[in-house]
PDB file of C-alpha atoms in Angstrom:
ATOM      1  CA  UNK A 168      -0.087   0.036   0.081  1.00 46.00           C
ATOM      2  CA  UNK A 169       2.758   2.304   0.840  1.00 47.00           C
ATOM      3  CA  UNK A 170       4.469   1.753  -2.618  1.00 46.00           C
ATOM      4  CA  UNK A 171       1.251   2.328  -4.533  1.00 47.00           C
ATOM      5  CA  UNK A 172       0.904   5.730  -2.757  1.00 44.00           C
ATOM      6  CA  UNK A 173       4.417   6.590  -3.764  1.00 46.00           C
ATOM      7  CA  UNK A 174       3.654   5.733  -7.492  1.00 43.00           C
ATOM      8  CA  UNK A 175       0.456   7.738  -7.366  1.00 43.00           C
ATOM      9  CA  UNK A 176       2.304  10.742  -5.792  1.00 42.00           C
ATOM     10  CA  UNK A 177       4.994  10.556  -8.511  1.00 44.00           C
ATOM     11  CA  UNK A 178       2.389  10.418 -11.189  1.00 48.00           C
ATOM     12  CA  UNK A 179       0.592  13.428  -9.701  1.00 44.00           C
ATOM     13  CA  UNK A 180       3.760  15.343  -9.398  1.00 43.00           C
ATOM     14  CA  UNK A 181       4.677  14.574 -13.081  1.00 43.00           C
ATOM     15  CA  UNK A 182       1.234  15.738 -14.245  1.00 41.00           C
ATOM     16  CA  UNK A 183       1.525  18.908 -12.235  1.00 42.00           C
ATOM     17  CA  UNK A 184       5.004  19.591 -13.611  1.00 42.00           C
ATOM     18  CA  UNK A 185       3.722  19.126 -17.216  1.00 41.00           C
ATOM     19  CA  UNK A 186       0.769  21.273 -16.596  1.00 45.00           C
ATOM     20  CA  UNK A 187       3.066  23.961 -15.526  1.00 45.00           C
ATOM     21  CA  UNK A 188       5.402  23.631 -18.432  1.00 44.00           C
ATOM     22  CA  UNK A 189       2.633  23.362 -21.020  1.00 45.00           C
ATOM     23  CA  UNK A 190       1.883  27.076 -21.331  1.00 50.00           C
ATOM     24  CA  UNK A 191       5.718  27.966 -21.944  1.00 48.00           C
ATOM     25  CA  UNK A 192       5.757  26.103 -25.389  1.00 49.00           C
ATOM     26  CA  UNK A 193       2.260  27.464 -26.212  1.00 46.00           C
ATOM     27  CA  UNK A 194       3.327  31.157 -25.298  1.00 48.00           C
ATOM     28  CA  UNK A 195       6.711  30.720 -27.066  1.00 48.00           C
ATOM     29  CA  UNK A 196       4.788  29.494 -30.367  1.00 45.00           C
ATOM     30  CA  UNK A 197       2.470  32.491 -30.218  1.00 46.00           C
ATOM     31  CA  UNK A 198       5.136  34.923 -29.627  1.00 47.00           C
ATOM     32  CA  UNK A 199       7.317  33.407 -32.426  1.00 48.00           C
ATOM     33  CA  UNK A 200       4.266  33.899 -34.790  1.00 48.00           C
ATOM     34  CA  UNK A 201       3.733  37.278 -33.791  1.00 49.00           C
ATOM     35  CA  UNK A 202       7.449  38.253 -34.402  1.00 48.00           C
ATOM     36  CA  UNK A 203       7.521  36.546 -37.749  1.00 49.00           C
ATOM     37  CA  UNK A 204       8.461  38.576 -40.792  1.00 56.00           C
ATOM     38  CA  UNK A 205       5.606  40.764 -42.361  1.00 58.00           C
ATOM     39  CA  UNK A 206       4.980  40.669 -45.942  1.00 68.00           C
ATOM     40  CA  UNK A 207       6.453  43.922 -47.646  1.00 73.00           C
ATOM     41  CA  UNK A 208       2.915  45.150 -48.252  1.00 67.00           C
ATOM     42  CA  UNK A 209       1.959  44.701 -44.645  1.00 64.00           C
ATOM     43  CA  UNK A 210       5.175  46.340 -43.445  1.00 62.00           C
ATOM     44  CA  UNK A 211       4.744  49.291 -45.828  1.00 66.00           C
ATOM     45  CA  UNK A 212       1.036  49.727 -44.368  1.00 60.00           C
ATOM     46  CA  UNK A 213       2.459  49.792 -40.878  1.00 55.00           C
ATOM     47  CA  UNK A 214       5.045  52.319 -41.681  1.00 58.00           C
ATOM     48  CA  UNK A 215       2.503  54.496 -43.499  1.00 59.00           C
ATOM     49  CA  UNK A 216       0.048  54.399 -40.639  1.00 54.00           C
ATOM     50  CA  UNK A 217       2.804  55.400 -38.220  1.00 51.00           C
ATOM     51  CA  UNK A 218       4.008  58.203 -40.306  1.00 54.00           C
ATOM     52  CA  UNK A 219       0.445  59.580 -40.577  1.00 53.00           C
ATOM     53  CA  UNK A 220      -0.097  59.444 -36.906  1.00 52.00           C
ATOM     54  CA  UNK A 221       3.319  60.870 -35.937  1.00 56.00           C
ATOM     55  CA  UNK A 222       3.343  64.693 -34.801  1.00 65.00           C
ATOM     56  CA  UNK A 223       6.582  66.350 -34.016  1.00 69.00           C
ATOM     57  CA  UNK A 224       6.350  69.685 -32.138  1.00 76.00           C
ATOM     58  CA  UNK A 225       8.833  72.359 -31.188  1.00 83.00           C
ATOM     59  CA  UNK A 226       8.456  75.292 -28.767  1.00 83.00           C
ATOM     60  CA  UNK A 227      10.215  78.666 -28.603  1.00 83.00           C
ATOM     61  CA  UNK A 228       9.813  81.713 -26.681  1.00 90.00           C
ATOM     62  CA  UNK A 229      10.554  85.423 -27.732  1.00 89.00           C
ATOM     63  CA  UNK A 230      10.312  84.288 -31.487  1.00 87.00           C
ATOM     64  CA  UNK A 231      12.017  86.152 -34.417  1.00 91.00           C
ATOM     65  CA  UNK A 232      11.589  84.834 -37.967  1.00 88.00           C
ATOM     66  CA  UNK A 233      13.197  86.192 -41.053  1.00 89.00           C
ATOM     67  CA  UNK A 234      12.114  85.245 -44.598  1.00 85.00           C
ATOM     68  CA  UNK A 235      14.401  85.868 -47.422  1.00 84.00           C
ATOM     69  CA  UNK A 236      13.406  86.354 -50.994  1.00 81.00           C
ATOM     70  CA  UNK A 237      15.828  86.575 -53.920  1.00 81.00           C
ATOM     71  CA  UNK A 238      18.790  86.995 -51.531  1.00 84.00           C
ATOM     72  CA  UNK A 239      17.356  89.759 -49.461  1.00 88.00           C
ATOM     73  CA  UNK A 240      15.343  90.003 -46.314  1.00 89.00           C
ATOM     74  CA  UNK A 241      11.618  90.358 -47.426  1.00 89.00           C
ATOM     75  CA  UNK A 242       9.725  89.780 -44.034  1.00 90.00           C
ATOM     76  CA  UNK A 243      10.616  89.796 -40.369  1.00 93.00           C
ATOM     77  CA  UNK A 244       8.175  88.661 -37.673  1.00 92.00           C
ATOM     78  CA  UNK A 245       8.352  88.836 -33.843  1.00 94.00           C
ATOM     79  CA  UNK A 246       6.132  86.943 -31.470  1.00 94.00           C
ATOM     80  CA  UNK A 247       6.103  86.030 -27.719  1.00 94.00           C
ATOM     81  CA  UNK A 248       5.774  82.205 -28.259  1.00 93.00           C
ATOM     82  CA  UNK A 249       5.711  79.565 -31.055  1.00 92.00           C
ATOM     83  CA  UNK A 250       4.880  76.130 -31.545  1.00 91.00           C
ATOM     84  CA  UNK A 251       5.843  74.228 -34.620  1.00 89.00           C
ATOM     85  CA  UNK A 252       3.882  71.078 -35.877  1.00 87.00           C
ATOM     86  CA  UNK A 253       5.368  68.567 -38.345  1.00 85.00           C
ATOM     87  CA  UNK A 254       3.731  65.656 -39.878  1.00 80.00           C
ATOM     88  CA  UNK A 255       4.211  64.112 -43.305  1.00 77.00           C
ATOM     89  CA  UNK A 256       1.595  66.404 -44.663  1.00 77.00           C
ATOM     90  CA  UNK A 257       1.740  69.441 -42.575  1.00 79.00           C
ATOM     91  CA  UNK A 258       4.330  71.931 -41.561  1.00 89.00           C
ATOM     92  CA  UNK A 259       3.027  74.853 -39.601  1.00 90.00           C
ATOM     93  CA  UNK A 260       4.226  77.343 -36.968  1.00 91.00           C
ATOM     94  CA  UNK A 261       1.821  78.857 -34.616  1.00 93.00           C
ATOM     95  CA  UNK A 262       2.866  82.229 -33.107  1.00 93.00           C
ATOM     96  CA  UNK A 263       1.201  83.749 -30.083  1.00 92.00           C
ATOM     97  CA  UNK A 264       1.122  87.554 -29.784  1.00 81.00           C
ATOM     98  CA  UNK A 265       1.518  90.263 -29.657  1.00 94.00           C
ATOM     99  CA  UNK A 266       2.738  89.568 -33.193  1.00 96.00           C
ATOM    100  CA  UNK A 267       4.698  92.322 -35.116  1.00 96.00           C
ATOM    101  CA  UNK A 268       5.554  91.977 -38.790  1.00 95.00           C
ATOM    102  CA  UNK A 269       7.731  94.108 -41.126  1.00 95.00           C
ATOM    103  CA  UNK A 270       7.897  93.779 -44.828  1.00 93.00           C
ATOM    104  CA  UNK A 271      10.854  95.265 -46.547  1.00 93.00           C
ATOM    105  CA  UNK A 272      11.170  96.851 -49.999  1.00 89.00           C
ATOM    106  CA  UNK A 273      13.885  96.012 -52.629  1.00 86.00           C
ATOM    107  CA  UNK A 274      16.053  98.642 -50.883  1.00 88.00           C
ATOM    108  CA  UNK A 275      15.716  97.121 -47.452  1.00 88.00           C
ATOM    109  CA  UNK A 276      13.570  99.820 -46.144  1.00 92.00           C
ATOM    110  CA  UNK A 277      10.340  99.043 -44.123  1.00 94.00           C
ATOM    111  CA  UNK A 278       7.520  99.193 -46.599  1.00 94.00           C
ATOM    112  CA  UNK A 279       4.777  97.846 -44.365  1.00 95.00           C
ATOM    113  CA  UNK A 280       4.082  97.046 -40.811  1.00 96.00           C
ATOM    114  CA  UNK A 281       1.535  94.789 -39.270  1.00 96.00           C
ATOM    115  CA  UNK A 282       0.317  93.937 -35.866  1.00 97.00           C
ATOM    116  CA  UNK A 283      -2.012  91.036 -34.741  1.00 96.00           C
ATOM    117  CA  UNK A 284      -2.805  88.959 -31.648  1.00 96.00           C
ATOM    118  CA  UNK A 285      -1.658  85.700 -33.251  1.00 95.00           C
ATOM    119  CA  UNK A 286      -0.171  84.175 -36.525  1.00 95.00           C
ATOM    120  CA  UNK A 287       0.304  80.825 -38.394  1.00 94.00           C
ATOM    121  CA  UNK A 288       2.997  80.296 -40.879  1.00 93.00           C
ATOM    122  CA  UNK A 289       2.310  77.551 -43.327  1.00 92.00           C
ATOM    123  CA  UNK A 290       5.792  76.409 -44.665  1.00 88.00           C
ATOM    124  CA  UNK A 291       4.459  74.186 -47.513  1.00 87.00           C
ATOM    125  CA  UNK A 292       2.380  77.033 -49.057  1.00 89.00           C
ATOM    126  CA  UNK A 293       4.832  79.757 -47.924  1.00 88.00           C
ATOM    127  CA  UNK A 294       1.828  81.773 -46.400  1.00 92.00           C
ATOM    128  CA  UNK A 295       1.557  83.705 -43.139  1.00 92.00           C
ATOM    129  CA  UNK A 296      -1.833  84.257 -41.700  1.00 96.00           C
ATOM    130  CA  UNK A 297      -2.482  86.869 -39.120  1.00 96.00           C
ATOM    131  CA  UNK A 298      -5.533  86.789 -36.827  1.00 96.00           C
ATOM    132  CA  UNK A 299      -7.516  88.881 -34.296  1.00 93.00           C
ATOM    133  CA  UNK A 300      -7.340  92.674 -34.341  1.00 94.00           C
ATOM    134  CA  UNK A 301      -5.011  92.821 -37.476  1.00 97.00           C
ATOM    135  CA  UNK A 302      -3.767  96.297 -38.304  1.00 97.00           C
ATOM    136  CA  UNK A 303      -1.473  97.377 -41.159  1.00 97.00           C
ATOM    137  CA  UNK A 304       0.276 100.477 -41.718  1.00 97.00           C
ATOM    138  CA  UNK A 305       2.512 101.318 -44.945  1.00 96.00           C
ATOM    139  CA  UNK A 306       5.113 103.914 -45.497  1.00 94.00           C
ATOM    140  CA  UNK A 307       2.732 105.972 -47.598  1.00 93.00           C
ATOM    141  CA  UNK A 308       0.295 106.280 -44.478  1.00 94.00           C
ATOM    142  CA  UNK A 309      -2.308 103.757 -45.822  1.00 95.00           C
ATOM    143  CA  UNK A 310      -3.932 101.675 -43.230  1.00 96.00           C
ATOM    144  CA  UNK A 311      -5.900  98.268 -43.074  1.00 96.00           C
ATOM    145  CA  UNK A 312      -8.024  96.891 -40.346  1.00 97.00           C
ATOM    146  CA  UNK A 313      -9.540  93.394 -40.322  1.00 96.00           C
ATOM    147  CA  UNK A 314      -9.860  90.271 -38.210  1.00 96.00           C
ATOM    148  CA  UNK A 315      -7.849  88.170 -40.675  1.00 97.00           C
ATOM    149  CA  UNK A 316      -5.106  88.812 -43.178  1.00 97.00           C
ATOM    150  CA  UNK A 317      -2.914  86.436 -45.280  1.00 96.00           C
ATOM    151  CA  UNK A 318       0.319  87.242 -46.908  1.00 93.00           C
ATOM    152  CA  UNK A 319       1.531  84.816 -49.761  1.00 92.00           C
ATOM    153  CA  UNK A 320       5.262  84.804 -50.281  1.00 88.00           C
ATOM    154  CA  UNK A 321       4.763  83.248 -53.739  1.00 89.00           C
ATOM    155  CA  UNK A 322       2.535  85.933 -55.130  1.00 91.00           C
ATOM    156  CA  UNK A 323       3.963  88.742 -52.681  1.00 88.00           C
ATOM    157  CA  UNK A 324       0.305  89.775 -52.017  1.00 93.00           C
ATOM    158  CA  UNK A 325      -1.997  89.987 -49.198  1.00 95.00           C
ATOM    159  CA  UNK A 326      -5.670  89.115 -48.979  1.00 96.00           C
ATOM    160  CA  UNK A 327      -8.666  88.530 -46.628  1.00 96.00           C
ATOM    161  CA  UNK A 328     -11.954  86.890 -46.914  1.00 95.00           C
ATOM    162  CA  UNK A 329     -13.328  88.858 -43.987  1.00 95.00           C
ATOM    163  CA  UNK A 330     -14.533  92.344 -43.375  1.00 95.00           C
ATOM    164  CA  UNK A 331     -11.833  95.004 -43.949  1.00 96.00           C
ATOM    165  CA  UNK A 332     -11.464  98.727 -43.685  1.00 95.00           C
ATOM    166  CA  UNK A 333      -8.868 100.520 -45.487  1.00 95.00           C
ATOM    167  CA  UNK A 334      -7.924 104.230 -44.741  1.00 93.00           C
ATOM    168  CA  UNK A 335      -5.801 106.324 -47.148  1.00 90.00           C
ATOM    169  CA  UNK A 336      -4.736 109.931 -46.871  1.00 89.00           C
ATOM    170  CA  UNK A 337      -7.594 110.749 -49.067  1.00 88.00           C
ATOM    171  CA  UNK A 338     -10.458 108.411 -48.382  1.00 88.00           C
ATOM    172  CA  UNK A 339     -11.715 105.202 -46.712  1.00 90.00           C
ATOM    173  CA  UNK A 340     -13.538 102.171 -47.700  1.00 92.00           C
ATOM    174  CA  UNK A 341     -15.031  99.171 -46.133  1.00 93.00           C
ATOM    175  CA  UNK A 342     -16.172  95.841 -47.380  1.00 94.00           C
ATOM    176  CA  UNK A 343     -16.073  92.030 -47.248  1.00 94.00           C
ATOM    177  CA  UNK A 344     -12.982  90.467 -48.956  1.00 94.00           C
ATOM    178  CA  UNK A 345      -9.734  91.986 -49.909  1.00 94.00           C
ATOM    179  CA  UNK A 346      -6.923  91.364 -52.473  1.00 96.00           C
ATOM    180  CA  UNK A 347      -4.065  93.689 -53.040  1.00 95.00           C
ATOM    181  CA  UNK A 348      -0.260  94.697 -53.021  1.00 94.00           C
ATOM    182  CA  UNK A 349       1.605  94.652 -49.649  1.00 93.00           C
ATOM    183  CA  UNK A 350       1.961  98.507 -49.731  1.00 93.00           C
ATOM    184  CA  UNK A 351      -1.852  98.987 -50.378  1.00 93.00           C
ATOM    185  CA  UNK A 352      -1.195 100.894 -53.562  1.00 92.00           C
ATOM    186  CA  UNK A 353      -3.525  98.651 -55.498  1.00 93.00           C
ATOM    187  CA  UNK A 354      -6.209  96.492 -54.100  1.00 93.00           C
ATOM    188  CA  UNK A 355      -9.679  95.060 -54.836  1.00 93.00           C
ATOM    189  CA  UNK A 356     -12.669  94.693 -52.560  1.00 93.00           C
ATOM    190  CA  UNK A 357     -15.154  92.260 -54.073  1.00 91.00           C
ATOM    191  CA  UNK A 358     -17.980  93.237 -51.851  1.00 89.00           C
ATOM    192  CA  UNK A 359     -17.670  97.096 -50.897  1.00 88.00           C
ATOM    193  CA  UNK A 360     -19.896  98.190 -48.215  1.00 82.00           C
ATOM    194  CA  UNK A 361     -19.131 101.925 -48.223  1.00 67.00           C
ATOM    195  CA  UNK A 362     -16.625 104.622 -49.165  1.00 63.00           C
ATOM    196  CA  UNK A 363     -16.164 108.068 -47.730  1.00 60.00           C
ATOM    197  CA  UNK A 364     -13.681 110.863 -48.975  1.00 63.00           C
ATOM    198  CA  UNK A 365     -11.582 112.562 -46.242  1.00 54.00           C
ATOM    199  CA  UNK A 366     -11.019 116.204 -46.107  1.00 53.00           C
TER     200      UNK A 366
END
């Protein structure tokens, strides 16, 4: 009777040991299968999804940006804080104000100055957008006021789709929408709302 108990105990111990070891090969097999090489198509899909979802940001304080055009300074911008966002399809810098902008003429003199509460620089399209309480003054004493203004480096022009007021030494005009030169010497307002002559 004593020997049969010992055999039974050894069988039970062997069964428990086998039961404890069984999950190790199963887990190893699952891990090996998960780590197996992906097909080239699957690997490309994973890389594409990761690239689409990755966002890189950078922060700067007391920001000063300078944009060059044909070897000379064309635009200078100052702001209190900036955050840059970089993805595969988007490269933008958001600047907190107060924002101050200078545009230079071909001789390097300040042609136009602008102020706003915030700005966005879109690197891919080479555009600066000014938001909230935008005011512009040129060296010929022309002024523009709006809640939004965009400067395109490619066309070297400014535009707005919002309500604008332009004041010159001789008159003023208001309306919705605006497209013109940076020195406000020529411009178009598609939906003028009123004009008055200054005396």
